[in-house]
Short mmCIF file of C-alpha atoms in Angstrom, two decimals:
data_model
loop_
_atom_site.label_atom_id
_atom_site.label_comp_id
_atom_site.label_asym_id
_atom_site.label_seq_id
_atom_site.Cartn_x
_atom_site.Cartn_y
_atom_site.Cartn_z
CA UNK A 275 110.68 95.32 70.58
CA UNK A 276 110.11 97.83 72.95
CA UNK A 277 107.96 96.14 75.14
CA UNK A 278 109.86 93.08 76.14
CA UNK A 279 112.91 92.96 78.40
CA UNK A 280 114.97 90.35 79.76
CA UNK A 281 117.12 87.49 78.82
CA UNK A 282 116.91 85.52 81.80
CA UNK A 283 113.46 86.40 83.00
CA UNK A 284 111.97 87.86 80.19
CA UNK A 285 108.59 90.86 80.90
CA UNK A 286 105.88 91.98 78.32
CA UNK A 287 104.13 95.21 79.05
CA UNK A 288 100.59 95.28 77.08
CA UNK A 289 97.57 97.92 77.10
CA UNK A 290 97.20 101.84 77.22
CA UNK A 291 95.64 104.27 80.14
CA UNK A 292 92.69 104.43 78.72
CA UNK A 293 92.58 100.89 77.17
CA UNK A 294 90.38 97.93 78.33
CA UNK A 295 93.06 97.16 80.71
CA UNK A 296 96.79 97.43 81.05
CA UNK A 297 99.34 93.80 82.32
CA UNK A 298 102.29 92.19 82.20
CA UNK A 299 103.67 88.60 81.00
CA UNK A 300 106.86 87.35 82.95
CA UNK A 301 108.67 84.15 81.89
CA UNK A 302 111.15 82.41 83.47
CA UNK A 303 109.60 82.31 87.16
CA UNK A 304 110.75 79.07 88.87
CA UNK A 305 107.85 76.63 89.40
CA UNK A 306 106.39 75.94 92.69
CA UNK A 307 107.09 78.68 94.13
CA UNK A 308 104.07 79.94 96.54
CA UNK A 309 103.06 83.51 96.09
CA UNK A 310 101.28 85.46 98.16
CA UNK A 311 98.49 87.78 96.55
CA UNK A 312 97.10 89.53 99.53
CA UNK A 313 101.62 91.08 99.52
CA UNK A 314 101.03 91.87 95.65
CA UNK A 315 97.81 93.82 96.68
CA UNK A 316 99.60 96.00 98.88
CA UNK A 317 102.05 96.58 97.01
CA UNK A 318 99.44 97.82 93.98
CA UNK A 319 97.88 99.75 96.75
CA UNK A 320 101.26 102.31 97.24
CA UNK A 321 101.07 102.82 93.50
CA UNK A 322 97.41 103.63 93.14
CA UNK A 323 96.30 106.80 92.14
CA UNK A 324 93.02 108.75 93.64
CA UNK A 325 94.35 107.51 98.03
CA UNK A 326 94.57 111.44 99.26
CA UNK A 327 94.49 114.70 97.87
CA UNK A 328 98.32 114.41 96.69
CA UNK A 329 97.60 112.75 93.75
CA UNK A 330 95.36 112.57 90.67
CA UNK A 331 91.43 112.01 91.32
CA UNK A 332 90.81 108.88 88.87
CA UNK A 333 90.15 106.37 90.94
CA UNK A 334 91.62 102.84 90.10
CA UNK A 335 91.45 99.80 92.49
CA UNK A 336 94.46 98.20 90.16
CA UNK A 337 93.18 94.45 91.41
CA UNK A 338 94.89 92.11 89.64
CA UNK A 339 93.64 89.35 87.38
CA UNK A 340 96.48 86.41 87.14
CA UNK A 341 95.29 84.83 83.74
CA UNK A 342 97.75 82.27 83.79
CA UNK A 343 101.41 80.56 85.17
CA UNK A 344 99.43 79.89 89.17
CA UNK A 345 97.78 76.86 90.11
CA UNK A 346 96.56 76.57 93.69
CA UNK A 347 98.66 79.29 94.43
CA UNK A 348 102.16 78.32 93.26
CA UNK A 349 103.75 78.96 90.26
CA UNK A 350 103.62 76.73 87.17
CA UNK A 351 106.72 77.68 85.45
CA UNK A 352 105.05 78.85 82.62
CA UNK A 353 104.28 82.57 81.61
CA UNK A 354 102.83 83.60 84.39
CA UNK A 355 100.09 86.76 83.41
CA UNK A 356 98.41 89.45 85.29
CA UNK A 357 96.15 91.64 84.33
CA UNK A 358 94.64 95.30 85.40
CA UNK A 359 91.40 96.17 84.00
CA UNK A 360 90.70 100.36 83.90
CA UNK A 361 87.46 101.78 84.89
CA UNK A 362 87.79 105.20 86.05
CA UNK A 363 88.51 106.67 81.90
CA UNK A 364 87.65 110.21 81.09
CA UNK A 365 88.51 109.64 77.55
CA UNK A 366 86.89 112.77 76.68
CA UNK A 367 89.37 115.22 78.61
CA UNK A 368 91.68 114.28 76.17
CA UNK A 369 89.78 114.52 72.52
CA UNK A 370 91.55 117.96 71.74
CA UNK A 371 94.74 116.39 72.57
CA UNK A 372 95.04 114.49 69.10
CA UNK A 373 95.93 117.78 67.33
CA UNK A 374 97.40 119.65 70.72
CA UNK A 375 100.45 118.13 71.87
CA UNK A 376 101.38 118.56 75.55
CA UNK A 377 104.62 119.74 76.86
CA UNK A 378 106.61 117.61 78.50
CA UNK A 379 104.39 114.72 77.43
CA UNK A 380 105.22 111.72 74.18
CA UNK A 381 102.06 112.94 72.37
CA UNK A 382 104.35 114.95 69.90
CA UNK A 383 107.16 112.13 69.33
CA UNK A 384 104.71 109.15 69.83
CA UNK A 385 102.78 111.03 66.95
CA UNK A 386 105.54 111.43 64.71
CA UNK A 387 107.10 107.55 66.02
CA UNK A 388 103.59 105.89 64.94
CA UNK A 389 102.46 107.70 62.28
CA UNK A 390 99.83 109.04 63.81
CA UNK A 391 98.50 105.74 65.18
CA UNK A 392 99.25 106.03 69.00
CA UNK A 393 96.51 106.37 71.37
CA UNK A 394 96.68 109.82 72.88
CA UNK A 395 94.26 109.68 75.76
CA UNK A 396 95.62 109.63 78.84
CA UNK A 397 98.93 109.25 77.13
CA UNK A 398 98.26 105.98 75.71
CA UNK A 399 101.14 103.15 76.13
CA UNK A 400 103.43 106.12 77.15
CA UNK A 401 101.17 107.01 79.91
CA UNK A 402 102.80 106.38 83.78
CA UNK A 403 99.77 104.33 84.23
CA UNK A 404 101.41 101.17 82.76
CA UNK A 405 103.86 101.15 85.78
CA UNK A 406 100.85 99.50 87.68
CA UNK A 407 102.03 96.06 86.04
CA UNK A 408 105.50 96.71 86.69
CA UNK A 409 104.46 96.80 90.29
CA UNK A 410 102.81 93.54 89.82
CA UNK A 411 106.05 92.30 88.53
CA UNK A 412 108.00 93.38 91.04
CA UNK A 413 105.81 92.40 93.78
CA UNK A 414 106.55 88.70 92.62
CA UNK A 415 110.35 89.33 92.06
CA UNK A 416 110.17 90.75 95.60
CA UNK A 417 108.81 87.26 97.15
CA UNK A 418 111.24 85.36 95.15
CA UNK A 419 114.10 87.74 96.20
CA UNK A 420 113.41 87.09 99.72
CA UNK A 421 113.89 83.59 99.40
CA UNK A 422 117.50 84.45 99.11
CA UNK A 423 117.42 86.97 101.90
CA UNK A 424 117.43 90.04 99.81
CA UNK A 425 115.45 93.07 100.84
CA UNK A 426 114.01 96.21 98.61
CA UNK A 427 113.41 99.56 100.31
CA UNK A 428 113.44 103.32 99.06
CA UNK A 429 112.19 106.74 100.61
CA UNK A 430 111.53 110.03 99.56
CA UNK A 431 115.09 112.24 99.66
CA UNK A 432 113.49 114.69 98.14
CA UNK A 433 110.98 116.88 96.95
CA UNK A 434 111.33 120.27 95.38
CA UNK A 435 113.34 121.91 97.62
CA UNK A 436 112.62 119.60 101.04
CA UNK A 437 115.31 117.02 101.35
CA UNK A 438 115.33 114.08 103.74
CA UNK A 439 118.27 112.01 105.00
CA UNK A 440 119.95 110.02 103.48
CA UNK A 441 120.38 106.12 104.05
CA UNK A 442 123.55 104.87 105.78
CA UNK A 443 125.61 103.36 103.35
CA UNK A 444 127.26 100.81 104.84
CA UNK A 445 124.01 99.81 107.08
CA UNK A 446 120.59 100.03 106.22
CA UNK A 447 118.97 99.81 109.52
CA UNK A 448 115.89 96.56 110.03
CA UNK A 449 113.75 99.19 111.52
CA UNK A 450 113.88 101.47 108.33
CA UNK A 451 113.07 98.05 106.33
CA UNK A 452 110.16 97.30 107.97
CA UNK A 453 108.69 100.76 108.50
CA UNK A 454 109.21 102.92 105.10
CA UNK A 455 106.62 100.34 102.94
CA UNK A 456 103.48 101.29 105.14
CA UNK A 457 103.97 104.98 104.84
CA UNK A 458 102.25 107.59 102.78
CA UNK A 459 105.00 109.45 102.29
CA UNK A 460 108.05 107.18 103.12
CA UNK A 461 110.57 109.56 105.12
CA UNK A 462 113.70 108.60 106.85
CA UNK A 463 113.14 112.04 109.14
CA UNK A 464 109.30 111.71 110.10
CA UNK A 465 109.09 115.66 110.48
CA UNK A 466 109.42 116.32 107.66
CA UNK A 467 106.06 115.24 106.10
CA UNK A 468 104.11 117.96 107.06
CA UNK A 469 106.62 120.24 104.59
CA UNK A 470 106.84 117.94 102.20
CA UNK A 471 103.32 117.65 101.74
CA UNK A 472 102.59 121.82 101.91
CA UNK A 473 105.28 121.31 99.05
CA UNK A 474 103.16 119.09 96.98
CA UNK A 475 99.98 120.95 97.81
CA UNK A 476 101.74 124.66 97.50
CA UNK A 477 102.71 123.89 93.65
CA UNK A 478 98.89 121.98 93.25
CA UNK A 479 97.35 124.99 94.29
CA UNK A 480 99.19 127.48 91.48
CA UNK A 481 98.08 124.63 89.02
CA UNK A 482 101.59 123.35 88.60
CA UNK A 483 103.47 120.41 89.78
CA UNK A 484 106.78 119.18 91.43
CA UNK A 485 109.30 116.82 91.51
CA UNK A 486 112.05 115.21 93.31
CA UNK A 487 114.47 112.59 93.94
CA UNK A 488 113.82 108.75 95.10
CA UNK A 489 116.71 106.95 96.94
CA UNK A 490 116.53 102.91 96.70
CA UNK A 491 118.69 100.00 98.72
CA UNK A 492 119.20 96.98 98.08
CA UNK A 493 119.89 94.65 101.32
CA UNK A 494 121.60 91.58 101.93
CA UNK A 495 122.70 91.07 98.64
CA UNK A 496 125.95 88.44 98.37
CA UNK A 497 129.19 89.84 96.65
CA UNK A 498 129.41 88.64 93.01
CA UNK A 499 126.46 89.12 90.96
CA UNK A 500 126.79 90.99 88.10
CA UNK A 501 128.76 90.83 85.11
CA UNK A 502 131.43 93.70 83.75
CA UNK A 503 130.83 96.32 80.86
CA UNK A 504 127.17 95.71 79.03
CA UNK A 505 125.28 93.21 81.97
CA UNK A 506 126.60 95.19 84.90
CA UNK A 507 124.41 95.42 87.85
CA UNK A 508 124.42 99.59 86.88
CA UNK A 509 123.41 99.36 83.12
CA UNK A 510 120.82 96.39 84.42
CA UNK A 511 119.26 98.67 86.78
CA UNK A 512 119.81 101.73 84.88
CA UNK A 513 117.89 100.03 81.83
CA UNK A 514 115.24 99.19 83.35
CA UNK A 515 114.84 102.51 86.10
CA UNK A 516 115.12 104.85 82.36
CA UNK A 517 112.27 103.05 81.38
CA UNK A 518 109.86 104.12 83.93
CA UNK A 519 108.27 107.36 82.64
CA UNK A 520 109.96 110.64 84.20
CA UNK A 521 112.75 109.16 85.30
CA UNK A 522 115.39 111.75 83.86
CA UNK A 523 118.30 110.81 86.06
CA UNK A 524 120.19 107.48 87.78
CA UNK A 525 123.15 107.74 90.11
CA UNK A 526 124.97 105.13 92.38
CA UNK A 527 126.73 105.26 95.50
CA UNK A 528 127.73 108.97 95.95
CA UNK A 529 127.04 109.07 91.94
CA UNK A 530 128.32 112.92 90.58
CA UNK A 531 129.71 113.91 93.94
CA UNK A 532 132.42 111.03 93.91
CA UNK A 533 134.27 113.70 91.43
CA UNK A 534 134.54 115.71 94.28
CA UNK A 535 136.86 113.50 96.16
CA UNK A 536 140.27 112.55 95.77
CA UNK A 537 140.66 108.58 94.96
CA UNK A 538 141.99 107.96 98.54
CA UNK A 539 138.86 109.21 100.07
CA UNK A 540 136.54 107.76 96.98
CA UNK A 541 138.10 104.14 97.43
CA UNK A 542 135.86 101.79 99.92
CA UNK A 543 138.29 100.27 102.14
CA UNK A 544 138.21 96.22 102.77
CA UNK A 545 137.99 95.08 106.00
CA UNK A 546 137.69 91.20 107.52
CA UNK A 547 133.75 91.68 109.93
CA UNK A 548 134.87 87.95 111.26
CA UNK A 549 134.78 85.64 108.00
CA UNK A 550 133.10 88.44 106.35
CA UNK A 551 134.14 90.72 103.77
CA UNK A 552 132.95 94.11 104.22
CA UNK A 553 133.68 97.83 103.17
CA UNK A 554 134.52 100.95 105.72
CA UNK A 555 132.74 103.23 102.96
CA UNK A 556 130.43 102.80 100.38
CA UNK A 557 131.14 105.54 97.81
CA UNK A 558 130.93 103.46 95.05
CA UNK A 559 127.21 102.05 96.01
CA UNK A 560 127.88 98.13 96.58
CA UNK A 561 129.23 97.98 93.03
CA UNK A 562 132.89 97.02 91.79
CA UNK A 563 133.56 95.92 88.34
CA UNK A 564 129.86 95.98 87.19
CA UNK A 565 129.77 92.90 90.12
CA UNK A 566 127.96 92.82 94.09
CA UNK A 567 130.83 93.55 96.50
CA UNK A 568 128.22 92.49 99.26
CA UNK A 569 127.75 96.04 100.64
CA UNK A 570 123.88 97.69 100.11
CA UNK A 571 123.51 98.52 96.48
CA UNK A 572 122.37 102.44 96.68
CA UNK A 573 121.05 104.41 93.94
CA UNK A 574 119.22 107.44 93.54
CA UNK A 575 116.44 108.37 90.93
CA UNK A 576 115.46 112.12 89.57
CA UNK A 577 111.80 112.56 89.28
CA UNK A 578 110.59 115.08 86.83
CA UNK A 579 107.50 117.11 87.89
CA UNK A 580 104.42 115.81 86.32
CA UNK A 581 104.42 117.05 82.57
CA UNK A 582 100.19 117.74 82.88
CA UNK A 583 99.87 121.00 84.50
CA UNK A 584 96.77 123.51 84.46
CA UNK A 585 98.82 126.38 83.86
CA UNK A 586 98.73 127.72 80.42
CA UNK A 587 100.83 126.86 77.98
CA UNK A 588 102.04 127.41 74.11
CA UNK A 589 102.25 124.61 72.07
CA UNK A 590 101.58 123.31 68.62
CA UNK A 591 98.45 121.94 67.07
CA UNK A 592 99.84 119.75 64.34
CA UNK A 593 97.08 119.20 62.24
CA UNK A 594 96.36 122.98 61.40
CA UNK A 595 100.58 123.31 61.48
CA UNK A 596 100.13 126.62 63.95
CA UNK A 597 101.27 128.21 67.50
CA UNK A 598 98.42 127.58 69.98
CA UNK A 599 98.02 127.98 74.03
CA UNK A 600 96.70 125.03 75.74
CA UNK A 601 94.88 124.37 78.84
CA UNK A 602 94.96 121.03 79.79
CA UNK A 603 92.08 119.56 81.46
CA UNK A 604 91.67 116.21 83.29
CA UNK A 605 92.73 114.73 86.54
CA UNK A 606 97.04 114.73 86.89
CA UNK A 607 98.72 114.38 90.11
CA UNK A 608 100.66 117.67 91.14
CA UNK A 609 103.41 115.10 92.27
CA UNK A 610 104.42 111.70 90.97
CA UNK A 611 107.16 110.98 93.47
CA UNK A 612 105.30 109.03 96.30
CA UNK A 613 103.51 106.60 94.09
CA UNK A 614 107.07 105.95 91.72
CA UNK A 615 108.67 104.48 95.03
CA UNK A 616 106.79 101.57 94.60
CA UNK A 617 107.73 101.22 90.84
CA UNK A 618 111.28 102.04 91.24
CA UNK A 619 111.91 99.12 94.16
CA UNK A 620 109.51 96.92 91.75
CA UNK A 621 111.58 97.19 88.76
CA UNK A 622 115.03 97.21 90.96
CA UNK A 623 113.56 93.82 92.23
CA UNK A 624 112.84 92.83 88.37
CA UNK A 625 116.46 93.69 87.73
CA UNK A 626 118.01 92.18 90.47
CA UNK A 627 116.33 88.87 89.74
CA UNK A 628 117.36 88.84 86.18
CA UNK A 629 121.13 89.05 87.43
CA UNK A 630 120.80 85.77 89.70
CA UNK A 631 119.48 83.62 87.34
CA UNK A 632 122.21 84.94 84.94
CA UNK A 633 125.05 83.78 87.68
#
């Protein structure tokens, strides 16, 4: 079933954006294990919409209800459940949408996938408002993750035609770590932000939208975890990141480019740090075999721009069978990137975690 993942930890994704509420079930969460909410709650915070003008207008605390698996603030063992209520719906921007499907949207193939059944407002179960739990989920992975001394941290490298740096490969720096979380738009190059937001603001003001790239490490992560061919730590992580809506593209370590160089200069050299094994590159991203050689594990995610735009556009309306123009109405962010970092470190954390209980 589509909405359940896992072997080792196993996640259930429930609800639709314009639903009673929207959650997630995770199993396999070692008991007594202490979490702390007020971390989960800022991490729900990066993803919400409505924080600045950059992104969509609906307003959605995304507060958490844990339903079950957390006694007296430790884990049980058991399922452990969370759930979002929604408040902020404007069903009604979307009524025409049940005959009008969207570019760039699931209303046509959820349509034709569910006979008709799905629940087009707001994009239903399709919508990228059900990456809220995932954020919930990863929040927890997160704490459990840094048990073991493994860190989580992305940044913006790009959007539309503003790129940022890029992280060092061999050495993500503690100061990057600790900083990139509690910024609005998390930039390895500070200066940047005022272009990077005209960006976002420049295509919002022509009623259309960008997109852009999302660059993710993973820290302190020991060599050998992972498994060759179909559990690698790649087609983990790539599962899981091509399951977060507009996600269109997944590369590690220096991904297409490494076709660029010759094997001698593609090949990350071993070298003894004291008793330590360690690489002089990291071309290949931290990843040998499918298994964690110990170096950061980098990968980069492409962003499409947001599918609802108020431009004008020709499309179908499938229950009179005819050509139509639509003009969609409703509050849509005119960039998604920002609020997916959250989501793509959450379900990286997810994936990551399902790996070490596998070893």
């Amino acid at each position: 079933m589509s909405g359940i993942w896992g072997n080792n930890l196993k996640i259930s994704i429930f609800g639709e954006s314009h639903g009673v509420g929207i959650g997630l079930t995770i199993d396999g969460i070692p008991s007594g294990f202490p979490i702390d909410l007020e971390r989960i709650n800022c991490e729900m915070e990066r993803r919400a919409p409505g924080r600045n003008n950059l992104s969509t207008a609906r307003k959605e605390g995304d507060k958490i209800e844990i339903l079950s698996g957390l006694f007296e603030g430790k884990t049980t063992g058991t399922p452990l459940c969370g759930m979002i209520r929604n408040s902020d719906k404007r069903s009604k921007d979307y009524s025409k949408l049940k005959s009008l499907m969207r570019p760039g949207h699931a209303d046509y193939t959820g349509n034709i996938r569910y006979d008709g059944f799905n629940d087009y407002r707001g994009g239903g179960h399709f919508s990228g408002r059900i990456t809220a739990p995932l954020v919930f989920g990863g929040a927890i992975c997160k704490q459990i993750l840094e048990s073991y001394g493994i860190k989580i941290v992305s940044h913006i490298k790009s959007i539309g035609s503003i790129e940022d740096e890029s992280f060092n490969p061999v050495n993500v720096s503690d100061t990057l770590i600790e900083e990139l979380p509690k910024m609005e738009l998390p930039l390895i190059n500070k200066a940047l932000d005022n272009d990077i937001r005209n960006e976002i603001l420049s295509a919002k003001s022509e009623g259309d939208s960008v997109g852009g790239i999302i660059e993710c490490a993973i820290v302190n992560i020991d060599a050998g975890i992972g498994n060759p061919f179909f559990d690698s730590v790649e087609s983990t992580l790539a599962h899981l990141l091509f399951s977060v809506p507009a996600v269109k593209g997944v590369e590690f370590g220096e991904g297409f480019n490494i076709t660029k160089l010759r094997g001698s200069e593609a090949n990350d050299e071993f070298y003894y740090d004291g008793d330590k094994v360690k690489t002089r590159s990291n071309n290949n991203g931290g990843i040998l075999g499918g298994i964690t050689s110990g170096m950061p594990v980098i990968f980069r995610v492409a962003i499409k721009p947001t599918a609802s735009i108020l431009k004008k556009q020709n499309t179908i309306n499938i229950d009179e069978k005819r050509n139509e123009e639509l003009n969609i109405e409703g509050r849509h962010d005119p960039c998604i990137v920002q609020r997916a970092v959250p989501v793509i470190e959450s379900v990286a954390a997810i994936g990551i975690l399902e790996l070490l209980k596998g070893r």
